[in-house]
mmCIF file of C-alpha atoms in Angstrom:
data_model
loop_
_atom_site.group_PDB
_atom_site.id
_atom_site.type_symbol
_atom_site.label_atom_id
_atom_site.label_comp_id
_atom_site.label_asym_id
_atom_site.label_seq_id
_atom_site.Cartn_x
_atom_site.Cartn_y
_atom_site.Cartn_z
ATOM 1 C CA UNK A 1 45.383 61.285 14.104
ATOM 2 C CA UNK A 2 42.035 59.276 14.030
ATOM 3 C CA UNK A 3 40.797 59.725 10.730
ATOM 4 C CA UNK A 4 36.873 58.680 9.251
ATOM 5 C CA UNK A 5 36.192 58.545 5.969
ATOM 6 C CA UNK A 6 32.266 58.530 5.860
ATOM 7 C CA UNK A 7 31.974 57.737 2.221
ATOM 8 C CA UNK A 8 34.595 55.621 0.563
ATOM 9 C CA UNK A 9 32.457 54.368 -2.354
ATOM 10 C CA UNK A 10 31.713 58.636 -3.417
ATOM 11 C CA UNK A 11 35.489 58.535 -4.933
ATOM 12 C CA UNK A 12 35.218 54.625 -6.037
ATOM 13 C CA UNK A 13 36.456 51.438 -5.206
ATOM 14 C CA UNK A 14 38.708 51.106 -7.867
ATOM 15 C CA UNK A 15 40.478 54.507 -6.703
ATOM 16 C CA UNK A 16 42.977 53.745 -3.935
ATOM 17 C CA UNK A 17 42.754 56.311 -0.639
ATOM 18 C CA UNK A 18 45.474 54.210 1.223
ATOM 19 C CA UNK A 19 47.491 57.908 0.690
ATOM 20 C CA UNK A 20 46.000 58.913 3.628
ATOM 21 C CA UNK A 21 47.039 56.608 5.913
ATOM 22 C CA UNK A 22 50.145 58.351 5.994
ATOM 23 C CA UNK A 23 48.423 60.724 8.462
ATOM 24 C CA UNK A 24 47.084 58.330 10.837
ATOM 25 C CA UNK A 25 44.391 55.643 11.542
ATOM 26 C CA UNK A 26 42.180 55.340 9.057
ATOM 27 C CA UNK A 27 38.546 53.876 9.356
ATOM 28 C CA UNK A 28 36.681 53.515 5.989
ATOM 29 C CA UNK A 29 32.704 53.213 5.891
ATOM 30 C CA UNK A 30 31.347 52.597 2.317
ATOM 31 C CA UNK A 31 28.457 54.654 2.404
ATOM 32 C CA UNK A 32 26.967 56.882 5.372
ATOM 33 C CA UNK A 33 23.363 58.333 4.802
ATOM 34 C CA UNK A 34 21.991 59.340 8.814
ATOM 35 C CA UNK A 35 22.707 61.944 11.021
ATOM 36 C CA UNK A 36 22.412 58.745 13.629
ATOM 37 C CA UNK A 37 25.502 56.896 11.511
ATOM 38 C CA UNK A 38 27.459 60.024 11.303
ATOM 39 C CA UNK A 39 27.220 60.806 14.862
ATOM 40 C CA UNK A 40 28.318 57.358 16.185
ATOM 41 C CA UNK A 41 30.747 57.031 13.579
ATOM 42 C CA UNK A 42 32.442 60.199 13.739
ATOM 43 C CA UNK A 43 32.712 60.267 18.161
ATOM 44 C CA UNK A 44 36.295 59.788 17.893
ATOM 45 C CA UNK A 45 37.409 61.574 15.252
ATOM 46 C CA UNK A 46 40.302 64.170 14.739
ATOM 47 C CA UNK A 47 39.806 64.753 11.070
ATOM 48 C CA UNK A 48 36.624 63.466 8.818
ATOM 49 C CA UNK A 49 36.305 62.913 5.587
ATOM 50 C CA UNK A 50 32.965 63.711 3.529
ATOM 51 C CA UNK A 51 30.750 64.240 0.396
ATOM 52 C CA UNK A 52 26.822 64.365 1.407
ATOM 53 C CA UNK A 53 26.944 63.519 4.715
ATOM 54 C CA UNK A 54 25.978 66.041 7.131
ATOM 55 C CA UNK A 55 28.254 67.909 9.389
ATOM 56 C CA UNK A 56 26.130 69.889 11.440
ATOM 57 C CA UNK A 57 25.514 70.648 15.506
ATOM 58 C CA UNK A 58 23.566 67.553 15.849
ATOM 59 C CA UNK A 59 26.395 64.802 13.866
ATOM 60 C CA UNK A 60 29.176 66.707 15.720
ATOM 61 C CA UNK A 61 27.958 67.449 18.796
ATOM 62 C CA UNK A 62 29.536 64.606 20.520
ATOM 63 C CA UNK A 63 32.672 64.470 18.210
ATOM 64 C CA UNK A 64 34.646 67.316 20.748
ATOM 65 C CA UNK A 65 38.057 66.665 19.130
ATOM 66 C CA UNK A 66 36.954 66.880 15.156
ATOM 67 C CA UNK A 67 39.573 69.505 14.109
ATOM 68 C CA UNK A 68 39.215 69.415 10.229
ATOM 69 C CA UNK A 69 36.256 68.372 7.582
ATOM 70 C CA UNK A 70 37.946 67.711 4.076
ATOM 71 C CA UNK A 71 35.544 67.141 1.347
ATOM 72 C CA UNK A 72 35.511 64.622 -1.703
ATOM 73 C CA UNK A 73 34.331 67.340 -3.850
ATOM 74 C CA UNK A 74 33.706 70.957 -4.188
ATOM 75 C CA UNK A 75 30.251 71.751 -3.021
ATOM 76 C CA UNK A 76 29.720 71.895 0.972
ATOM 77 C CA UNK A 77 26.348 72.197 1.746
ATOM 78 C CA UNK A 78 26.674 69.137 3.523
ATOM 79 C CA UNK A 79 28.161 71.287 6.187
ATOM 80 C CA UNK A 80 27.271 73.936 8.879
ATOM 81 C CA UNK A 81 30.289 76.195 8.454
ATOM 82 C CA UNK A 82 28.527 78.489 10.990
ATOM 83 C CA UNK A 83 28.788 75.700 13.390
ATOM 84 C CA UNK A 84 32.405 74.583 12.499
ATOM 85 C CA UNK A 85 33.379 78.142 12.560
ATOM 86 C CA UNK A 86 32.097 78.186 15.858
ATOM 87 C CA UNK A 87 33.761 74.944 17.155
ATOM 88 C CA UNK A 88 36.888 76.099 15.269
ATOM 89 C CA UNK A 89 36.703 73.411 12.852
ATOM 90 C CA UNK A 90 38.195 73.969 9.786
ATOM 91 C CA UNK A 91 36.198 72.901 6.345
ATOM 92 C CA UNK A 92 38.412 72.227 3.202
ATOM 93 C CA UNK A 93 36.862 71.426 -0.280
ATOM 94 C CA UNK A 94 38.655 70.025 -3.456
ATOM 95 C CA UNK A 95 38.347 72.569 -6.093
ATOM 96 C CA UNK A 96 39.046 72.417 -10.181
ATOM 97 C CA UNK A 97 39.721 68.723 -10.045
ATOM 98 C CA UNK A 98 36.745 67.302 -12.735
ATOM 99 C CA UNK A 99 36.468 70.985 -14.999
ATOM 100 C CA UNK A 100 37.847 68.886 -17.865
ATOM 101 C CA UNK A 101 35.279 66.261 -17.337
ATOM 102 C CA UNK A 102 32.199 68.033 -16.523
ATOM 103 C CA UNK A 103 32.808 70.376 -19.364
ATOM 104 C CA UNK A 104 33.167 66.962 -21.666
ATOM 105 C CA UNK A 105 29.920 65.276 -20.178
ATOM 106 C CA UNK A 106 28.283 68.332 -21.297
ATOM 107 C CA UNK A 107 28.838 68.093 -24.788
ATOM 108 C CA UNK A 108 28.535 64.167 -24.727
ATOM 109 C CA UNK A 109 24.621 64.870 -23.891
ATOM 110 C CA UNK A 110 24.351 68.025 -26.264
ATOM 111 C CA UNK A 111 25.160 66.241 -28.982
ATOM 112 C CA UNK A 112 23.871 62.995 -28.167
ATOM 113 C CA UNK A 113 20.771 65.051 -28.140
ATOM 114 C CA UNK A 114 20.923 67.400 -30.927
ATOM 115 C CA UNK A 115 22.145 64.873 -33.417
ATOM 116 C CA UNK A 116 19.369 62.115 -32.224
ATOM 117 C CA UNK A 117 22.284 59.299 -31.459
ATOM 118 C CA UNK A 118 19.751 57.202 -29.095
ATOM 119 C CA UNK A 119 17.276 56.988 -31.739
ATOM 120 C CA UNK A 120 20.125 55.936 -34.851
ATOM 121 C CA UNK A 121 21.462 53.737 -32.611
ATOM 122 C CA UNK A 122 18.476 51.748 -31.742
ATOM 123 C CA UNK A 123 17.571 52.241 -35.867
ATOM 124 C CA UNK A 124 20.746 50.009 -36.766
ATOM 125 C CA UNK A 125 20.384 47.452 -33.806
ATOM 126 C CA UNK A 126 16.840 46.720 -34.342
ATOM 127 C CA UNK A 127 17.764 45.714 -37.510
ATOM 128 C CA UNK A 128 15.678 48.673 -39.434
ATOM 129 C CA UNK A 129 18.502 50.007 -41.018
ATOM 130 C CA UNK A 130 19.645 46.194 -42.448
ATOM 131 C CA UNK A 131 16.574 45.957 -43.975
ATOM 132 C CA UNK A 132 16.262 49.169 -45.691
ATOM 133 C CA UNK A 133 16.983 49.352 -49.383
ATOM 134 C CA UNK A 134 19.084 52.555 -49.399
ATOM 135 C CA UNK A 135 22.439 53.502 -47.372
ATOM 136 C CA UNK A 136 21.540 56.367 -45.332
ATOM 137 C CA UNK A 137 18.526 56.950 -43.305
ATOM 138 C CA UNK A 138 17.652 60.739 -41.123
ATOM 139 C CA UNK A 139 14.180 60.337 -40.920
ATOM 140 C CA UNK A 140 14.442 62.429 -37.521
ATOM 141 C CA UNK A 141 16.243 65.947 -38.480
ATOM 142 C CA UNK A 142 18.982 66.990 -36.807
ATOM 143 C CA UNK A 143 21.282 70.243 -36.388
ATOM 144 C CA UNK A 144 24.926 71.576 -36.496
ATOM 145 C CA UNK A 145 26.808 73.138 -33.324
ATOM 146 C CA UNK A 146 28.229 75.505 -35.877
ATOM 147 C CA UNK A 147 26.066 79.203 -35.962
ATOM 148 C CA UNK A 148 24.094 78.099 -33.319
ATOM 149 C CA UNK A 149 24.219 80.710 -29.726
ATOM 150 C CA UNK A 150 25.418 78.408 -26.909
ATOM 151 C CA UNK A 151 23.884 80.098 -23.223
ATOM 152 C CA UNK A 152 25.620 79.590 -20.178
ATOM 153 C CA UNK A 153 24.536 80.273 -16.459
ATOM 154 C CA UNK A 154 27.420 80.005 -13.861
ATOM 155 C CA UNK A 155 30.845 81.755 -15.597
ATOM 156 C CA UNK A 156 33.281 80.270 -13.446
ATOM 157 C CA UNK A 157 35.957 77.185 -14.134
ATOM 158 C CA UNK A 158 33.472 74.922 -15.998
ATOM 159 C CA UNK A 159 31.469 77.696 -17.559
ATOM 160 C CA UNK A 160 34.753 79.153 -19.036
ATOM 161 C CA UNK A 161 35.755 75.726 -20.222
ATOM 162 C CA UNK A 162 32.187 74.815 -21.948
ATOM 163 C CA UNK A 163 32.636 78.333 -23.514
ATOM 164 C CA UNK A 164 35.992 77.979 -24.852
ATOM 165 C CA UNK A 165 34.859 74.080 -26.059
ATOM 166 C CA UNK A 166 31.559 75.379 -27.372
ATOM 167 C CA UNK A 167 33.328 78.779 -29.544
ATOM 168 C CA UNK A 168 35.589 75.768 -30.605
ATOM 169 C CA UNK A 169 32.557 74.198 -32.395
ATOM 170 C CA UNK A 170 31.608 77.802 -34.273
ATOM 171 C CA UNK A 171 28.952 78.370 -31.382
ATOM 172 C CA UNK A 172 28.318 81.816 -30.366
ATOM 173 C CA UNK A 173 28.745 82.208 -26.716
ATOM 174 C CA UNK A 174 26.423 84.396 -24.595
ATOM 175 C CA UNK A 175 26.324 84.182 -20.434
ATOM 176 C CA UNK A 176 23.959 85.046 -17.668
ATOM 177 C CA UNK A 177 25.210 86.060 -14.166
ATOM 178 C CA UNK A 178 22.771 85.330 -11.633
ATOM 179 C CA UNK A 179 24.813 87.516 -9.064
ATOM 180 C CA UNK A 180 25.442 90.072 -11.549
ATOM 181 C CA UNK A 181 28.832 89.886 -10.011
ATOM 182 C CA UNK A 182 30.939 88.160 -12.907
ATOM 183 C CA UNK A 183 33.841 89.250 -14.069
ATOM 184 C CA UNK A 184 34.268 87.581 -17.367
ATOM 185 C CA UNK A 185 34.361 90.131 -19.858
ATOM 186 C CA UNK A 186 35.694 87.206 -22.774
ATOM 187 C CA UNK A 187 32.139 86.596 -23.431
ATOM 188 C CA UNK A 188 28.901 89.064 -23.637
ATOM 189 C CA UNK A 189 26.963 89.238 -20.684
ATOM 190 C CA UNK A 190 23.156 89.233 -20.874
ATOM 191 C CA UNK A 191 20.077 89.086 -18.885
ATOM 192 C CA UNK A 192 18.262 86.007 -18.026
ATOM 193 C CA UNK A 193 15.724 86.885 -20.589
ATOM 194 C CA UNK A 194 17.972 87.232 -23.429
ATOM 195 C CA UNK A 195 19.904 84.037 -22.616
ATOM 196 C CA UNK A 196 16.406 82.169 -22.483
ATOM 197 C CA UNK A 197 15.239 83.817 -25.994
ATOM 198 C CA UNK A 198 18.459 83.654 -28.135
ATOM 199 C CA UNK A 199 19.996 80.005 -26.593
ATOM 200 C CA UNK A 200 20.191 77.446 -28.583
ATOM 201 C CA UNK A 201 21.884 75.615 -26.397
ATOM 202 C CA UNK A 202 21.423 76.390 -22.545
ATOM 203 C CA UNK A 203 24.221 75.095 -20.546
ATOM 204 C CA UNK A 204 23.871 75.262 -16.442
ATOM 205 C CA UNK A 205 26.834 75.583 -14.063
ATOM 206 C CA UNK A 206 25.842 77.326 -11.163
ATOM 207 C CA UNK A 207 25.995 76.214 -7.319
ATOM 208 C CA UNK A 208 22.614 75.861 -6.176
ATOM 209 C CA UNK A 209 21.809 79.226 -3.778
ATOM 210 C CA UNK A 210 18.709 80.690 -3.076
ATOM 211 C CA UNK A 211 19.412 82.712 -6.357
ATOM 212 C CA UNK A 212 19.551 79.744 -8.560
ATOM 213 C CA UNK A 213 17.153 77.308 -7.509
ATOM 214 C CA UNK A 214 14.268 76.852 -9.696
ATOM 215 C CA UNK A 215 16.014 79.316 -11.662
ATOM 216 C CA UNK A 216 14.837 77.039 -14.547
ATOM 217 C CA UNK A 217 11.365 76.813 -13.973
ATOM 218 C CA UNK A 218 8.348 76.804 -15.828
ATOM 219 C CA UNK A 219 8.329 80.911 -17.236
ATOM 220 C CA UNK A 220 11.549 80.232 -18.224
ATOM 221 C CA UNK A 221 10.929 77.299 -19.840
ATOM 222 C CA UNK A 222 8.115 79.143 -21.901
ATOM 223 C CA UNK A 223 10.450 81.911 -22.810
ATOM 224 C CA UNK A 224 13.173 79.294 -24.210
ATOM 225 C CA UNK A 225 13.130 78.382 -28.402
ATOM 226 C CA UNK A 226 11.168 75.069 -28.943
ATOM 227 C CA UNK A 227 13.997 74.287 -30.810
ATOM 228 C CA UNK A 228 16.063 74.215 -27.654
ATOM 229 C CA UNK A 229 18.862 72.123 -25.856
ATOM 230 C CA UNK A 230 18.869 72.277 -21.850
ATOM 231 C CA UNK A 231 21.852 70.620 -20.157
ATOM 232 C CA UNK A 232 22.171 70.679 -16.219
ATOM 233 C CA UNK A 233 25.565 69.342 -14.903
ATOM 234 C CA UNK A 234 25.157 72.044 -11.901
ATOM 235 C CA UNK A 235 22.932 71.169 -9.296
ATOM 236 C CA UNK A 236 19.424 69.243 -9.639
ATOM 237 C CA UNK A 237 17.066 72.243 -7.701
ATOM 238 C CA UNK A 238 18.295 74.130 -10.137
ATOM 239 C CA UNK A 239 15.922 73.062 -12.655
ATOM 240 C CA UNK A 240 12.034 72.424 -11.611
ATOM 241 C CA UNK A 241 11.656 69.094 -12.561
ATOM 242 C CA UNK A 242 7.688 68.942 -12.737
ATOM 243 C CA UNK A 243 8.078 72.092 -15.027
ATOM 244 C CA UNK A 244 10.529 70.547 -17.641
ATOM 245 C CA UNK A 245 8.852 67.275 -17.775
ATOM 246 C CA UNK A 246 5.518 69.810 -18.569
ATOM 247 C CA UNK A 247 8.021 71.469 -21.180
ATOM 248 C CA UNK A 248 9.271 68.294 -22.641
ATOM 249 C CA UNK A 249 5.593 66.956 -23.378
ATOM 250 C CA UNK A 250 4.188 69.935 -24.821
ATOM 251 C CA UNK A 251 7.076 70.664 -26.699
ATOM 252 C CA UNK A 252 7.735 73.485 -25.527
ATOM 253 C CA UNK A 253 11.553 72.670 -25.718
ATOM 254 C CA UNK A 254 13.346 70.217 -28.053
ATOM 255 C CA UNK A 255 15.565 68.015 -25.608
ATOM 256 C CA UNK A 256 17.263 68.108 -22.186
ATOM 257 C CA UNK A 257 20.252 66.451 -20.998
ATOM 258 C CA UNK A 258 20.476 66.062 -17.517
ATOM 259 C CA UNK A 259 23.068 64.830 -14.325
ATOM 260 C CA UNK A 260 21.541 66.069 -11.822
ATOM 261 C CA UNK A 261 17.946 65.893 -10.840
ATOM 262 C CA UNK A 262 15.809 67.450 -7.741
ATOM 263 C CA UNK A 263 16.605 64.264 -5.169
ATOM 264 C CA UNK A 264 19.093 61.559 -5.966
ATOM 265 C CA UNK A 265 18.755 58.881 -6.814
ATOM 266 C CA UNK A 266 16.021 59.595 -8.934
ATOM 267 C CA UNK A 267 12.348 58.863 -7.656
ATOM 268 C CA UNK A 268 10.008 57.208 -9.111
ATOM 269 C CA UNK A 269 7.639 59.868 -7.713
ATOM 270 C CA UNK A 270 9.804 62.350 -9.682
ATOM 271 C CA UNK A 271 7.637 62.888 -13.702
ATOM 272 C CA UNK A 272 11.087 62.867 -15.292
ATOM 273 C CA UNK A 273 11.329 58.738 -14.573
ATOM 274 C CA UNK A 274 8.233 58.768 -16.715
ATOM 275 C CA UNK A 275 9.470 60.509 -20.175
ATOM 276 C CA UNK A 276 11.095 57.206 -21.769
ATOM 277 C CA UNK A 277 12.074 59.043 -25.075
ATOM 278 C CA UNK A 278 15.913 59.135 -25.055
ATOM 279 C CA UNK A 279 15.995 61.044 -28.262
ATOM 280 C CA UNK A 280 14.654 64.521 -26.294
ATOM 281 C CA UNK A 281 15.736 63.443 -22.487
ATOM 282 C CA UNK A 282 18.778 61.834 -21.732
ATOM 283 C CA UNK A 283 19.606 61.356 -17.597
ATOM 284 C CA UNK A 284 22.603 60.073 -16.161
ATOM 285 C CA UNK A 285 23.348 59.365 -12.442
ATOM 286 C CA UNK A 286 25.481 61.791 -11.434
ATOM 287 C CA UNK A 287 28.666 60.718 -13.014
ATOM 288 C CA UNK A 288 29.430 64.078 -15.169
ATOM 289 C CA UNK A 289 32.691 64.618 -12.549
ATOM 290 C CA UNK A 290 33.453 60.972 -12.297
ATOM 291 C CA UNK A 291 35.948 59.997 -14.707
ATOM 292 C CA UNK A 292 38.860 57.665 -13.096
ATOM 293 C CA UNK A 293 41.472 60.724 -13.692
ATOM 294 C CA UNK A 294 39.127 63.428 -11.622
ATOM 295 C CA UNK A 295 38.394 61.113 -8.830
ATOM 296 C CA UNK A 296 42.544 60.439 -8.413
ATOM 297 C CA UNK A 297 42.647 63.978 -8.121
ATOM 298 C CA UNK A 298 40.176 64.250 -6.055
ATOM 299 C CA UNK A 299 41.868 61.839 -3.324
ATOM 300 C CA UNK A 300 45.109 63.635 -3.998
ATOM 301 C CA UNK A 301 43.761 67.217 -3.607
ATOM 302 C CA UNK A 302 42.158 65.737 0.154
ATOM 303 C CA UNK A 303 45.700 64.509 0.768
ATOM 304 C CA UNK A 304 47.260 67.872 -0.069
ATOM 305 C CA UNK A 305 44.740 69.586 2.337
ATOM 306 C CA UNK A 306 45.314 67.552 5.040
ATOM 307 C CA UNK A 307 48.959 68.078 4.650
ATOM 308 C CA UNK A 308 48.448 72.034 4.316
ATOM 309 C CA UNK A 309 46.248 71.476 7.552
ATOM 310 C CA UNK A 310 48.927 69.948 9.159
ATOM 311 C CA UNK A 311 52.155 72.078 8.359
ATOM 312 C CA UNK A 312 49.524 74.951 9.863
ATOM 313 C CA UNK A 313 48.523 75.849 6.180
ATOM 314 C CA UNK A 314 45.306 76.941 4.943
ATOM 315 C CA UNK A 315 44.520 75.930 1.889
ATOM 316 C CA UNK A 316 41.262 75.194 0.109
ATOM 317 C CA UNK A 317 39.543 76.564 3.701
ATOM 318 C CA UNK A 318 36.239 77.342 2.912
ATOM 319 C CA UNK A 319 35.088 78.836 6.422
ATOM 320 C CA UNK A 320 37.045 80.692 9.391
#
C-alpha cells in the first residue's frame, strides 16, 4: 500500500504516526494547502490521509488507484463524498476522540471570562496589586456558574458532556436543536429564541451546515442578555464575526470566548483582531481538540480504520 499523509503537523510533531507504517509506504508532507500540491502529491496513492485538504474531482482526478480517505478528525467537508462515492472511494473520519477536551476548553474560556482572570492577572503582574494598601482587590465584578441557565446548540457527544459538566457547576441546562431532530430528552428543549433570551451562558457545538451558519448573527446577538457569555468551539461560520465584534463594542453582550473564527488563521481583515480587551474576548487558535491525549487517539482511531478497511470492515465510513 502507498500511503500519503497530506498533513503531518494537523496531529503534531511530538505525536508519533510511525503506527501506520505497518500498512505500507508511508510519505509524510508537513503541511498541504493547494489543490495543485494535493494533486501531485496524492498521483500515486492507494490510501490518503487528511484534515483540510481537499479531496475533490479536481485533487483526485489523476489519483485512479486512491481506494480510502481517512481523516485526522471528525469533520469532512474537506471532501466530495459525492465524488468518492462515485469513484468508490471510501471516506473514514475519527469520531469521539477530543469530547473530553473540547468540553474542558469550553469551560477554561467561560470562566476565564466570567470571572475576569486576564484582567487579575495582569492587576498582580503589573505590580498594581503590590502596591495597594489592602489584600483583595475586584474592582471589575464578576459572577458564579451556580443559578445561572447554561444554553447549548448542537446536543450530541460534546453538547452532552458540556451539559453534564455545566449541571455539575449548579447551572441550569437548556438546548436548542437546529434540526429539530434531537433526541435528548435529559435536558429541556427550546427554541432558538428562548435559548438566546434566558442563556447565560451560550455554548456552540454544532457542525457548520447551511442550517447553522451565521446562526449567530447579529438579531441574535440583539436578542441575547447583555450580561451574556458566548463560547464557539464548533465551527467559525457559525458565528458572524462582523456582527459579534458590533455586539462586543456596543455592549450588547458581556464576553465571548472563541476557537474558531470565520477563516483560519485569523485575518487581520477580520474586526475581531481589532478588540484587544481580553477581559470580554478571549481567541485561541484552534487548539480546543488538541490536547496530547486526543491527538494519540486520533492517530490510533486512523490506524484502527485502516485496519477495519483492510480486513473488509467498515467502520467510521462516512459515505457509500
Amino acid at each position: 500500500m502507498n500511503i500519503v499523509i497530506l498533513e503531518r503537523n494537523s496531529v503534531g510533531e511530538d505525536v508519533s504516526v510511525d503506527c501506520i507504517r505497518d500498512f505500507g509506504e508511508v510519505t509524510e508532507y508537513y503541511n498541504t494547502v493547494t489543490a495543485q500540491e494535493v494533486r501531485e502529491r496524492v498521483k500515486e496513492a492507494d490510501i490518503v490521509i487528511a484534515n483540510k485538504s481537499p479531496l475533490n474531482a479536481e485533487t483526485l482526478g489523476d489519483a485512479p488507484h486512491v481506494k480510502l480517505i481517512c481523516e485526522f478528525a471528525t469533520g469532512f467537508d474537506n471532501c466530495d463524498l459525492e465524488y468518492c462515492s462515485a469513484r468508490g472511494i471510501r471516506v473514514t473520519n475519527v469520531v469521539d476522540y477530543c469530547t473530553g477536551m473540547v468540553a474542558q476548553h469550553t469551560f477554561c474560556l467561560a470562566l476565564a471570562l466570567s470571572e475576569k482572570l486576564p484582567h487579575y492577572d495582569e492587576y498582580v503582574k503589573s505590580g498594581a496589586y503590590s502596591a495597594q494598601d489592602r489584600f483583595s482587590n475586584f474592582d471589575i465584578p464578576f459572577c458564579e456558574l451556580e443559578g445561572k441557565t447554561w444554553g447549548i446548540v448542537g446536543m450530541g457527544n460534546i453538547g452532552r458532556r458540556v451539559a453534564k459538566i455545566a449541571s455539575a457547576f449548579g447551572c441550569r441546562v437548556i438546548f436548542h436543536s437546529v434540526t429539530g431532530r434531537s433526541t435528548c430528552t435529559d435536558y429541556p428543549q427550546v427554541d432558538k429564541d428562548t435559548l438566546l433570551s434566558e442563556s447565560d451562558f451560550l455554548s456552540l457545538h454544532c457542525p457548520l451546515s447551511d442550517l447553522t451558519r451565521n446562526l449567530i448573527d447579529e438579531t441574535a446577538l440583539k436578542k441575547m442578555k447583555r450580561t451574556a457569555v458566548l463560547v464557539n468551539v464548533a465551527r467559525g461560520r457559525v458565528v458572524d464575526n462582523r456582527a459579534l465584534y458590533n455586539a462586543l463594542v456596543n455592549g450588547e453582550i458581556a464576553a465571548a470566548g472563541l476557537d474558531v473564527v470565520e477563516k483560519e488563521p485569523l485575518e487581520t481583515t477580520n474586526p475581531l483582531s481589532c478588540f484587544k480587551d481580553s477581559s470580554r474576548l478571549i481567541i485561541t487558535p484552534h487548539l480546543a481538540w488538541a490536547s496530547v491525549e486526543a491527538r494519540t487517539r486520533c492517530v490510533s482511531e486512523a490506524y484502527e480504520n485502516i485496519a477495519a478497511f483492510l480486513r473488509g470492515e467498515s467502520r467510521n465510513v462516512v459515505n457509500l
